[in-house]
Amino acid sequence: MMSDAPLGVFDSGVGGLSVLGDLRRALPGEDLLYLADTAHVPYGARPDHEIRELTARAVSALHARGVKGVVVACNTASAFSLGDLRSRFDMPVIGLVPAVKPAVLATRSGVVGVLATPGTMRGTLLADVIREFADPAGVQVLKAVSTELVPLVEAGQADSARAREVLREILTPLAKAGADQLVLGCTHYPFLADSIRAEFGDTFTLLDSGAAVARHTRQVLEDRRLLNARASGGTEAFLVTGDPARAAPVITDLLSRALGPANVQNEGEIHRAPPRIECMQT
């Protein structure tokens, strides 16, 4: 049955594991097949046509593996590729929308910040949601951009001194301007939450799109009768386009953060089985 097929999850790298965690909580019975295009990460500074081409190749690779749908767990790829993907594939393709709406609803200062990659800033999706939700409410949106944060997360350095230095440099102007909400406009950035709080305390409420896209994905699968009948027991498998040995320790660490405490006990200690990671070309 098609409902038993895995659900594909795609990101340019390991950042989409933050979304995978939300998908797992919303869809405990689904088998999730995650593809990280680690050979080409980061996407943010690449030309528009190249982002679309790389995204289409990745989704094609997941389609060839028999997935019943794909969550594009990458803000940059979503900003440039969703229309193209939906015209190519006869399956649900679900993307991310920056969490500007909840930030606008929650702000008390009337100023919200968006932290994103150059690609997401350049695309029309962010501008559209600002125009739809922030402008009518009279809320000011301040933007912060970096090309360095995604590679730091990919290298397992989300909690490093350098990550905190970059965050301090680019977010201090937003804090001084009174921003009280910070939209994390890249799926890598939830893994920087501890570093942001270490530098800024409770200055910002951090918002991302993971939980919302997970709820939407569940609704789409239900509407199309593609929801797996199992109530629990879903599995995760991982594909990378780069070196699996290099990706494994970072995936293991971030997966543990995204999924929460493991439930496999051995001699009184809690362990998570090592993730299954396979190399593939797109």
XYZ file of N, CA and C in Angstrom:
846
model
N 0.835 -1.187 0.000
C 0.000 0.000 0.000
C 0.877 1.247 0.000
N 0.423 2.293 -0.716
C 1.217 3.512 -0.788
C 1.349 4.168 0.581
N 0.353 3.977 1.463
C 0.438 4.593 2.784
C 1.578 4.007 3.603
N 2.046 2.813 3.245
C 3.158 2.185 3.954
C 4.517 2.671 3.446
N 4.540 3.398 2.340
C 5.799 3.890 1.784
C 6.397 4.943 2.710
N 7.708 5.127 2.646
C 8.325 6.146 3.501
C 7.974 7.559 3.039
N 8.137 8.487 3.962
C 8.006 9.909 3.670
C 9.404 10.485 3.517
N 9.658 11.161 2.393
C 10.961 11.755 2.161
C 11.098 13.089 2.875
N 12.303 13.356 3.363
C 12.630 14.634 3.987
C 13.952 15.089 3.378
N 13.981 16.299 2.849
C 15.181 16.774 2.152
C 15.683 18.089 2.723
N 17.010 18.165 2.884
C 17.660 19.437 3.191
C 19.004 19.466 2.484
N 19.530 20.670 2.310
C 20.863 20.802 1.720
C 21.919 20.138 2.593
N 21.627 20.005 3.880
C 22.586 19.387 4.794
C 21.869 18.772 5.973
N 22.446 18.946 7.167
C 21.909 18.299 8.357
C 20.903 19.160 9.108
N 20.712 20.413 8.693
C 19.809 21.296 9.416
C 18.384 20.791 9.464
N 17.943 20.116 8.403
C 16.583 19.609 8.357
C 16.283 18.561 9.411
N 17.300 18.098 10.126
C 17.047 17.187 11.240
C 16.197 17.853 12.313
N 16.255 19.185 12.406
C 15.374 19.879 13.349
C 13.913 19.666 12.958
N 13.638 19.672 11.654
C 12.278 19.418 11.168
C 11.929 17.941 11.311
N 12.889 17.075 11.054
C 12.644 15.636 11.216
C 12.180 15.328 12.630
N 12.755 16.000 13.634
C 12.306 15.786 15.001
C 10.844 16.136 15.190
N 10.415 17.260 14.612
C 9.008 17.647 14.705
C 8.114 16.683 13.931
N 8.583 16.222 12.770
C 7.819 15.238 12.002
C 7.661 13.936 12.786
N 8.720 13.511 13.463
C 8.625 12.275 14.230
C 7.581 12.391 15.334
N 7.529 13.555 16.012
C 6.547 13.724 17.078
C 5.125 13.774 16.529
N 4.951 14.371 15.356
C 3.613 14.478 14.773
C 3.186 13.206 14.054
N 4.164 12.417 13.596
C 3.894 11.239 12.759
C 4.675 10.034 13.301
N 4.324 9.540 14.477
C 5.133 8.480 15.107
C 5.143 7.154 14.360
N 4.173 6.945 13.471
C 4.134 5.682 12.744
C 4.789 5.713 11.380
N 5.254 6.889 10.936
C 5.803 7.009 9.591
C 7.290 6.617 9.529
N 7.655 5.935 8.451
C 9.063 5.719 8.138
C 9.570 6.959 7.410
N 10.655 7.539 7.894
C 11.197 8.780 7.352
C 12.524 8.499 6.663
N 12.633 8.932 5.405
C 13.864 8.777 4.631
C 14.440 10.164 4.393
N 15.540 10.452 5.054
C 16.120 11.799 5.059
C 17.305 11.847 4.103
N 17.292 12.826 3.218
C 18.394 13.038 2.274
C 19.052 14.375 2.546
N 20.366 14.323 2.840
C 21.162 15.532 3.046
C 22.133 15.671 1.881
N 22.036 16.777 1.160
C 22.923 16.997 0.013
C 24.242 17.592 0.507
N 24.954 16.800 1.306
C 26.169 17.297 1.963
C 27.308 17.579 0.986
N 27.204 17.055 -0.227
C 28.235 17.347 -1.232
C 28.123 18.779 -1.749
N 26.977 19.413 -1.562
C 26.753 20.743 -2.141
C 26.342 21.800 -1.120
N 26.223 21.427 0.153
C 25.859 22.393 1.185
C 26.990 23.413 1.347
N 26.706 24.688 1.603
C 25.394 25.312 1.768
C 24.813 25.786 0.448
N 23.490 25.906 0.411
C 22.799 26.391 -0.776
C 22.662 27.912 -0.793
N 22.709 28.558 0.369
C 22.286 29.945 0.511
C 22.926 30.932 -0.437
N 24.218 30.753 -0.735
C 24.910 31.723 -1.590
C 24.943 31.305 -3.057
N 24.327 30.169 -3.395
C 24.346 29.683 -4.777
C 23.354 30.460 -5.641
N 23.585 30.499 -6.969
C 22.618 31.158 -7.866
C 21.256 30.480 -7.818
N 20.232 31.250 -8.148
C 18.862 30.748 -8.055
C 18.665 29.460 -8.858
N 19.137 29.451 -10.114
C 18.910 28.289 -10.970
C 19.620 27.060 -10.425
N 20.750 27.257 -9.779
C 21.494 26.129 -9.221
C 20.767 25.540 -8.013
N 20.163 26.409 -7.204
C 19.366 25.929 -6.070
C 18.203 25.071 -6.583
N 17.529 25.555 -7.629
C 16.404 24.787 -8.187
C 16.870 23.454 -8.759
N 17.999 23.455 -9.444
C 18.499 22.222 -10.056
C 18.906 21.196 -8.996
N 19.644 21.630 -7.995
C 20.079 20.710 -6.945
C 18.880 20.153 -6.174
N 17.897 21.005 -5.906
C 16.708 20.557 -5.179
C 15.929 19.547 -6.003
N 15.754 19.817 -7.295
C 15.022 18.890 -8.167
C 15.728 17.535 -8.253
N 17.058 17.548 -8.322
C 17.808 16.287 -8.370
C 17.618 15.491 -7.084
N 17.630 16.173 -5.959
C 17.466 15.484 -4.684
C 16.069 14.888 -4.539
N 15.059 15.668 -4.898
C 13.690 15.161 -4.788
C 13.464 14.028 -5.786
N 14.078 14.107 -6.958
C 14.000 13.004 -7.920
C 14.597 11.729 -7.338
N 15.714 11.869 -6.627
C 16.360 10.709 -6.016
C 15.456 10.078 -4.951
N 14.781 10.903 -4.170
C 13.856 10.362 -3.180
C 12.649 9.713 -3.858
N 12.153 10.344 -4.910
C 11.029 9.776 -5.669
C 11.393 8.403 -6.221
N 12.621 8.264 -6.709
C 13.078 6.980 -7.241
C 13.165 5.914 -6.150
N 13.303 6.329 -4.913
C 13.336 5.394 -3.783
C 11.941 5.021 -3.302
N 10.917 5.565 -3.940
C 9.551 5.150 -3.639
C 8.854 5.899 -2.533
N 9.294 7.130 -2.235
C 8.615 7.876 -1.174
C 7.224 8.298 -1.640
N 6.337 8.498 -0.668
C 4.957 8.892 -1.002
C 4.764 10.397 -0.995
N 5.777 11.120 -0.578
C 5.756 12.571 -0.541
C 7.091 13.051 -0.019
N 7.325 14.351 -0.131
C 8.595 14.928 0.313
C 8.325 16.217 1.079
N 8.955 16.320 2.231
C 9.005 17.579 2.962
C 10.342 18.239 2.631
N 10.294 19.398 2.011
C 11.515 20.149 1.698
C 11.876 20.937 2.959
N 12.716 20.315 3.785
C 13.060 20.871 5.095
C 14.248 21.815 4.982
N 14.135 22.741 4.049
C 15.208 23.684 3.751
C 14.549 24.988 3.320
N 14.788 26.068 4.073
C 14.141 27.327 3.740
C 14.581 27.871 2.387
N 15.870 27.747 2.065
C 16.364 28.266 0.789
C 15.758 27.501 -0.378
N 15.760 26.161 -0.288
C 15.165 25.362 -1.364
C 13.677 25.651 -1.495
N 12.978 25.819 -0.365
C 11.554 26.137 -0.419
C 11.320 27.479 -1.103
N 12.194 28.435 -0.837
C 12.005 29.776 -1.388
C 12.083 29.803 -2.908
N 12.815 28.857 -3.498
C 13.052 28.905 -4.939
C 12.427 27.756 -5.736
N 12.006 26.674 -5.086
C 11.771 25.440 -5.831
C 10.385 24.836 -5.723
N 9.532 25.293 -4.824
C 8.298 24.555 -4.571
C 7.395 24.468 -5.795
N 7.210 25.575 -6.488
C 6.349 25.541 -7.678
C 6.875 24.596 -8.733
N 8.174 24.648 -8.979
C 8.801 23.761 -9.953
C 8.636 22.306 -9.558
N 8.857 21.989 -8.289
C 8.752 20.603 -7.826
C 7.327 20.081 -7.949
N 6.365 20.900 -7.594
C 4.964 20.451 -7.634
C 4.482 20.236 -9.049
N 5.112 20.914 -10.015
C 4.746 20.680 -11.412
C 5.405 19.427 -11.963
N 6.472 18.973 -11.341
C 7.218 17.806 -11.830
C 6.723 16.484 -11.262
N 6.231 16.495 -10.009
C 5.980 15.237 -9.304
C 4.520 15.112 -8.902
N 3.978 13.914 -9.111
C 2.600 13.621 -8.737
C 2.584 13.025 -7.332
N 3.053 13.809 -6.388
C 3.048 13.423 -4.973
C 3.082 14.715 -4.169
N 2.681 14.661 -2.906
C 2.741 15.883 -2.099
C 4.178 16.380 -1.931
N 4.379 17.658 -2.155
C 5.664 18.314 -1.884
C 5.362 19.475 -0.944
N 5.887 19.390 0.256
C 5.560 20.339 1.322
C 6.813 21.137 1.666
N 6.683 22.448 1.712
C 7.833 23.289 1.991
C 7.666 24.089 3.268
N 8.644 24.925 3.524
C 8.676 25.734 4.736
C 8.324 27.188 4.429
N 7.646 27.800 5.366
C 7.367 29.237 5.317
C 7.950 29.841 6.587
N 8.786 30.872 6.488
C 9.359 31.486 7.698
C 8.264 31.892 8.683
N 8.526 31.701 9.976
C 7.506 31.861 11.024
C 7.276 33.331 11.374
N 7.035 34.137 10.362
C 6.808 35.568 10.577
C 5.441 35.808 11.208
N 4.426 35.074 10.779
C 3.080 35.294 11.316
C 3.033 35.136 12.833
N 3.505 34.011 13.401
C 3.455 33.913 14.865
C 4.331 34.951 15.567
N 5.430 35.350 14.930
C 6.270 36.399 15.519
C 5.512 37.717 15.599
N 4.787 38.048 14.537
C 4.001 39.281 14.511
C 2.906 39.245 15.573
N 2.269 38.103 15.728
C 1.193 37.979 16.715
C 1.720 38.078 18.149
N 2.987 37.653 18.352
C 3.526 37.578 19.715
C 4.274 38.825 20.158
N 4.752 39.634 19.225
C 5.627 40.741 19.599
C 4.914 41.768 20.474
N 5.630 42.250 21.470
C 5.125 43.340 22.306
C 5.827 44.651 21.969
N 7.016 44.543 21.394
C 7.782 45.743 21.059
C 7.435 46.297 19.685
N 6.796 45.465 18.854
C 6.510 45.890 17.490
C 7.685 45.735 16.552
N 8.731 45.020 17.035
C 9.918 44.773 16.215
C 10.260 43.294 16.302
N 10.372 42.640 15.150
C 10.790 41.241 15.122
C 12.012 41.107 14.219
N 12.814 40.121 14.490
C 13.993 39.847 13.680
C 13.830 38.566 12.898
N 14.526 38.485 11.780
C 14.590 37.260 10.981
C 16.060 36.960 10.734
N 16.489 35.773 11.134
C 17.846 35.298 10.884
C 17.769 34.259 9.781
N 18.433 34.514 8.660
C 18.289 33.622 7.505
C 19.556 33.612 6.672
N 19.553 32.756 5.656
C 20.675 32.663 4.729
C 20.486 33.678 3.602
N 21.546 33.961 2.836
C 21.382 34.889 1.704
C 20.316 34.429 0.713
N 20.228 33.116 0.479
C 19.240 32.616 -0.473
C 17.818 32.884 -0.026
N 17.521 32.629 1.248
C 16.180 32.877 1.763
C 15.859 34.365 1.738
N 16.837 35.186 2.061
C 16.627 36.638 2.012
C 16.350 37.111 0.586
N 16.966 36.445 -0.374
C 16.848 36.858 -1.778
C 15.537 36.401 -2.404
N 14.986 35.298 -1.906
C 13.768 34.748 -2.494
C 12.549 35.606 -2.180
N 11.457 35.303 -2.845
C 10.239 36.101 -2.684
C 9.386 35.634 -1.517
N 9.608 34.416 -1.019
C 8.726 33.851 0.005
C 8.758 34.673 1.286
N 9.947 35.051 1.741
C 10.047 35.856 2.954
C 9.392 37.217 2.757
N 9.660 37.841 1.621
C 9.043 39.144 1.344
C 7.521 39.035 1.322
N 7.016 37.930 0.792
C 5.567 37.741 0.721
C 4.940 37.661 2.108
N 5.564 36.884 3.022
C 4.949 36.734 4.344
C 5.096 38.019 5.159
N 6.167 38.771 4.938
C 6.301 40.071 5.609
C 5.200 41.013 5.129
N 4.978 41.025 3.829
C 3.943 41.903 3.266
C 2.545 41.476 3.734
N 2.332 40.166 3.884
C 1.004 39.679 4.257
C 0.698 39.862 5.742
N 1.701 39.658 6.605
C 1.418 39.631 8.042
C 2.023 40.801 8.821
N 3.259 41.182 8.508
C 3.917 42.226 9.307
C 3.464 43.626 8.905
N 3.426 43.889 7.611
C 3.108 45.236 7.151
C 1.725 45.711 7.611
N 0.669 44.888 7.458
C -0.651 45.371 7.901
C -0.724 45.608 9.407
N 0.112 44.887 10.176
C 0.095 45.040 11.632
C 1.013 46.160 12.103
N 1.722 46.790 11.172
C 2.641 47.852 11.544
C 3.857 47.361 12.300
N 4.223 46.097 12.099
C 5.374 45.510 12.785
C 6.613 45.655 11.911
N 7.688 46.137 12.500
C 8.952 46.290 11.788
C 9.697 44.956 11.784
N 10.206 44.563 10.635
C 10.972 43.330 10.505
C 12.419 43.677 10.174
N 13.323 43.282 11.039
C 14.752 43.498 10.840
C 15.400 42.178 10.448
N 16.333 42.237 9.508
C 16.923 41.015 8.962
C 18.389 40.895 9.343
N 18.798 39.670 9.640
C 20.200 39.358 9.910
C 20.579 38.177 9.032
N 21.732 38.258 8.391
C 22.137 37.226 7.439
C 23.586 36.847 7.684
N 23.887 35.566 7.446
C 25.256 35.083 7.592
C 25.484 33.929 6.633
N 26.682 33.886 6.064
C 27.081 32.727 5.247
C 27.868 31.717 6.066
N 28.172 32.044 7.317
C 29.076 31.214 8.115
C 28.353 30.249 9.049
N 27.120 30.547 9.412
C 26.452 29.755 10.435
C 26.120 28.342 9.968
N 25.628 28.194 8.741
C 25.303 26.854 8.248
C 26.543 25.949 8.226
N 27.683 26.395 7.666
C 28.875 25.542 7.721
C 29.307 25.202 9.146
N 29.108 26.103 10.093
C 29.462 25.798 11.480
C 28.591 24.667 12.026
N 27.287 24.712 11.754
C 26.405 23.634 12.206
C 26.775 22.332 11.503
N 27.059 22.406 10.186
C 27.446 21.207 9.434
C 28.729 20.573 9.989
N 29.589 21.403 10.561
C 30.861 20.910 11.109
C 30.731 20.491 12.567
N 29.525 20.499 13.115
C 29.337 20.113 14.503
C 29.772 21.179 15.487
N 29.772 22.457 15.049
C 30.270 23.543 15.893
C 29.175 24.555 16.254
N 27.962 24.066 16.407
C 26.857 24.963 16.744
C 27.044 25.623 18.102
N 27.755 24.971 18.994
C 27.955 25.510 20.341
C 29.350 26.117 20.520
N 30.045 26.362 19.439
C 31.437 26.806 19.519
C 31.543 28.292 19.820
N 32.751 28.690 20.225
C 33.016 30.113 20.465
C 32.835 30.925 19.192
N 33.218 30.348 18.044
C 33.066 31.077 16.786
C 31.591 31.287 16.445
N 30.762 30.281 16.674
C 29.333 30.448 16.407
C 28.759 31.568 17.265
N 29.139 31.599 18.524
C 28.648 32.658 19.411
C 29.159 34.028 18.965
N 30.390 34.075 18.481
C 30.948 35.343 18.007
C 30.169 35.875 16.808
N 29.875 34.988 15.855
C 29.116 35.398 14.671
C 27.722 35.864 15.077
N 27.077 35.101 15.936
C 25.731 35.464 16.380
C 25.732 36.802 17.113
N 26.733 37.013 17.945
C 26.828 38.279 18.680
C 26.955 39.452 17.713
N 27.756 39.248 16.674
C 27.996 40.318 15.704
C 26.742 40.677 14.920
N 26.001 39.662 14.462
C 24.893 39.948 13.551
C 23.567 40.195 14.266
N 23.424 39.727 15.512
C 22.151 39.892 16.208
C 22.131 41.060 17.183
N 23.301 41.575 17.558
C 23.329 42.712 18.474
C 22.545 43.917 17.940
N 22.662 44.266 16.645
C 21.845 45.382 16.138
C 20.347 45.158 16.286
N 19.891 43.914 16.162
C 18.467 43.613 16.316
C 18.046 43.784 17.772
N 18.906 43.325 18.684
C 18.601 43.466 20.106
C 18.540 44.941 20.494
N 19.482 45.725 19.996
C 19.512 47.151 20.321
C 18.310 47.891 19.747
N 17.778 47.371 18.642
C 16.615 48.009 18.014
C 15.302 47.593 18.668
N 15.377 46.683 19.645
C 14.181 46.316 20.390
C 13.459 45.071 19.928
N 14.057 44.293 19.036
C 13.394 43.064 18.588
C 13.211 42.116 19.768
N 11.993 41.601 19.933
C 11.737 40.653 21.024
C 11.391 39.259 20.517
N 11.224 39.114 19.212
C 10.979 37.809 18.575
C 12.059 37.611 17.516
N 12.587 36.387 17.431
C 13.590 36.093 16.411
C 13.154 34.865 15.634
N 12.850 35.082 14.351
C 12.452 33.998 13.455
C 13.716 33.321 12.945
N 13.813 32.025 13.186
C 14.952 31.246 12.707
C 14.615 30.753 11.307
N 15.079 31.503 10.309
C 14.667 31.279 8.929
C 15.539 30.297 8.171
N 16.110 29.340 8.870
C 16.903 28.267 8.266
C 16.808 27.091 9.214
N 16.638 25.877 8.673
C 16.443 24.720 9.547
C 17.696 24.364 10.338
N 18.851 24.886 9.946
C 20.056 24.684 10.758
C 20.007 25.490 12.060
N 19.258 26.572 12.063
C 19.406 27.545 13.137
C 18.793 27.137 14.477
N 17.771 26.261 14.539
C 17.354 25.793 15.863
C 18.485 25.140 16.662
N 19.461 24.582 15.962
C 20.590 23.979 16.670
C 21.536 25.030 17.264
N 21.305 26.298 16.922
C 22.079 27.399 17.486
C 21.361 28.049 18.672
N 20.241 27.490 19.085
C 19.434 28.125 20.130
C 20.228 28.315 21.418
N 21.000 27.314 21.819
C 21.767 27.440 23.058
C 22.799 28.560 22.949
N 23.432 28.679 21.785
C 24.414 29.744 21.596
C 23.757 31.115 21.595
N 22.574 31.217 20.987
C 21.856 32.498 20.982
C 21.481 32.887 22.404
N 20.982 31.939 23.173
C 20.585 32.249 24.551
C 21.795 32.562 25.420
N 22.927 31.897 25.128
C 24.137 32.184 25.895
C 24.588 33.628 25.699
N 24.377 34.162 24.517
C 24.793 35.532 24.210
C 23.739 36.572 24.597
N 22.464 36.221 24.431
C 21.406 37.236 24.557
C 20.379 36.936 25.641
N 20.566 35.853 26.375
C 19.612 35.529 27.430
C 18.212 35.373 26.882
N 17.244 36.048 27.533
C 15.853 35.951 27.086
C 15.424 37.174 26.285
N 16.396 37.841 25.643
C 16.077 38.997 24.799
C 15.080 38.633 23.706
N 15.320 37.484 23.071
C 14.473 37.047 21.960
C 13.677 35.801 22.350
N 12.428 35.752 21.909
C 11.720 34.480 21.809
C 12.059 33.894 20.446
N 12.519 32.642 20.421
C 12.960 32.013 19.171
C 11.802 31.240 18.554
N 11.590 31.469 17.257
C 10.506 30.793 16.544
C 11.051 30.133 15.285
N 10.586 28.913 15.012
C 10.907 28.263 13.745
C 9.654 27.589 13.212
N 9.767 27.013 12.007
C 8.588 26.497 11.292
C 8.376 25.004 11.460
N 9.243 24.339 12.235
C 9.211 22.881 12.269
C 7.889 22.293 12.711
N 7.375 22.740 13.853
C 6.131 22.163 14.369
C 4.963 22.427 13.428
N 4.926 23.630 12.846
C 3.830 23.972 11.935
C 3.868 23.111 10.678
N 5.058 22.916 10.104
C 5.135 22.105 8.888
C 4.828 20.644 9.205
N 5.155 20.188 10.406
C 4.829 18.816 10.788
C 3.319 18.622 10.884
N 2.642 19.588 11.493
C 1.173 19.497 11.579
C 0.556 19.528 10.183
N 1.082 20.402 9.325
C 0.556 20.497 7.963
C 0.810 19.205 7.191
N 1.968 18.616 7.385
C 2.288 17.358 6.697
C 1.319 16.259 7.111
N 1.047 16.162 8.391
C 0.086 15.152 8.850
C -1.276 15.369 8.196
N -1.716 16.619 8.111
C -3.018 16.906 7.507
C -3.030 16.532 6.028
N -1.945 16.841 5.318
C -1.862 16.494 3.894
C -1.929 14.976 3.701
N -1.194 14.244 4.514
C -1.214 12.786 4.393
C -2.593 12.220 4.710
N -3.243 12.770 5.716
C -4.605 12.317 6.036
C -5.553 12.609 4.882
N -5.482 13.822 4.337
C -6.387 14.210 3.261
C -6.220 13.338 2.022
N -4.986 12.904 1.760
C -4.712 12.082 0.572
C -4.716 10.590 0.880
N -5.137 10.246 2.087
C -5.196 8.845 2.518
C -3.840 8.156 2.396
N -2.812 8.894 2.756
C -1.445 8.376 2.697
C -0.843 8.174 4.083
N -1.605 8.447 5.139
C -1.084 8.322 6.490
C -0.895 6.856 6.841
N 0.274 6.536 7.363
C 0.543 5.158 7.781
C -0.402 4.783 8.922
N -0.945 3.582 8.865
C -1.935 3.146 9.848
C -1.323 2.872 11.216
N 0.007 2.723 11.269
C 0.644 2.435 12.560
C 0.546 3.640 13.494
N 0.340 3.379 14.762
C 0.303 4.445 15.749
C 1.686 4.814 16.248
N 2.658 3.943 16.024
C 4.029 4.198 16.471
C 4.956 3.248 15.715
N 6.234 3.315 16.024
C 7.177 2.372 15.442
C 7.816 2.805 14.143
N 7.652 4.078 13.761
C 8.288 4.556 12.544
C 9.804 4.560 12.660
N 10.461 4.394 11.527
C 11.918 4.325 11.494
C 12.496 5.551 10.790
N 13.800 5.743 10.965
C 14.513 6.791 10.240
C 15.702 6.174 9.515
N 15.891 6.563 8.264
C 17.071 6.180 7.498
C 17.620 7.431 6.837
N 18.937 7.422 6.560
C 19.604 8.651 6.142
C 20.470 8.411 4.911
N 20.345 9.347 3.960
C 21.147 9.348 2.748
C 21.951 10.638 2.711
N 23.208 10.539 2.327
C 24.038 11.736 2.161
C 24.725 11.651 0.809
N 24.950 12.807 0.201
C 25.630 12.820 -1.098
C 27.137 12.970 -0.935
N 27.575 13.312 0.260
C 29.000 13.437 0.539
C 29.518 12.224 1.279
N 30.517 12.418 2.120
C 31.187 11.339 2.838
C 30.364 10.928 4.059
N 29.847 9.687 4.107
C 29.047 9.266 5.261
C 29.843 9.281 6.561
N 31.125 8.916 6.504
C 31.933 8.877 7.724
C 32.078 10.263 8.336
N 32.188 11.253 7.477
C 32.308 12.624 7.971
C 30.982 13.128 8.528
N 29.879 12.729 7.886
C 28.560 13.203 8.309
C 28.051 12.490 9.555
N 28.486 11.266 9.781
C 27.894 10.420 10.830
C 27.925 11.044 12.221
N 29.069 11.552 12.698
C 29.052 12.081 14.071
C 28.148 13.294 14.247
N 28.074 14.148 13.221
C 27.211 15.331 13.324
C 25.741 14.910 13.278
N 25.396 13.984 12.370
C 24.020 13.492 12.298
C 23.623 12.839 13.616
N 24.517 12.035 14.168
C 24.222 11.363 15.437
C 23.946 12.372 16.536
N 24.773 13.406 16.628
C 24.613 14.419 17.671
C 23.326 15.216 17.475
N 23.116 15.733 16.261
C 21.947 16.575 16.025
C 20.652 15.768 16.068
N 20.715 14.501 15.655
C 19.528 13.649 15.721
C 19.116 13.447 17.176
N 20.101 13.261 18.050
C 19.801 13.112 19.470
C 19.138 14.373 20.023
N 19.621 15.530 19.587
C 19.008 16.791 20.030
C 17.590 16.930 19.486
N 17.407 16.549 18.214
C 16.108 16.745 17.562
C 15.043 15.791 18.083
N 15.440 14.557 18.380
C 14.472 13.537 18.778
C 14.277 13.453 20.282
N 15.184 14.047 21.046
C 15.060 13.978 22.489
C 15.680 12.703 23.042
N 15.415 12.403 24.317
C 16.040 11.245 24.967
C 15.744 9.949 24.238
N 16.755 9.086 24.177
C 16.584 7.772 23.552
C 15.748 6.877 24.459
N 15.168 5.843 23.860
C 14.341 4.930 24.653
C 14.863 3.505 24.619
N 16.110 3.317 24.238
C 16.728 1.995 24.222
C 17.632 1.900 25.446
N 17.305 1.010 26.379
C 18.064 0.909 27.605
C 18.963 -0.320 27.584
N 20.149 -0.167 28.141
C 21.120 -1.254 28.208
C 21.908 -1.105 29.505
N 21.712 -2.048 30.424
C 22.418 -2.044 31.702
C 22.234 -0.714 32.439
N 20.997 -0.237 32.429
C 20.684 0.954 33.180
C 20.991 2.258 32.474
N 21.695 2.222 31.337
C 22.003 3.435 30.592
C 21.091 3.544 29.381
N 20.864 4.773 28.949
C 19.991 5.006 27.792
C 20.846 5.259 26.567
N 20.570 4.541 25.501
C 21.337 4.655 24.267
C 20.389 4.823 23.093
N 20.870 5.449 22.033
C 20.150 5.488 20.768
C 20.952 4.701 19.750
N 20.273 3.833 19.027
C 20.976 3.050 18.012
C 21.609 3.991 17.002
N 22.833 3.692 16.534
C 23.474 4.570 15.544
C 22.602 4.707 14.297
N 22.495 5.895 13.738
C 21.661 6.072 12.547
C 22.230 5.314 11.355
N 21.334 4.825 10.518
C 21.752 4.157 9.277
C 21.988 5.238 8.220
N 23.233 5.344 7.784
C 23.599 6.392 6.837
C 24.212 5.751 5.597
N 23.660 6.105 4.449
C 24.110 5.539 3.166
C 24.512 6.665 2.226
N 25.553 6.446 1.470
C 25.967 7.442 0.476
C 25.211 7.210 -0.826
N 24.813 8.281 -1.478
C 24.156 8.146 -2.775
C 24.458 9.374 -3.623
N 24.325 9.229 -4.909
C 24.480 10.339 -5.831
C 23.118 10.779 -6.327
N 22.969 12.099 -6.502
C 21.685 12.603 -6.998
C 21.862 13.065 -8.444
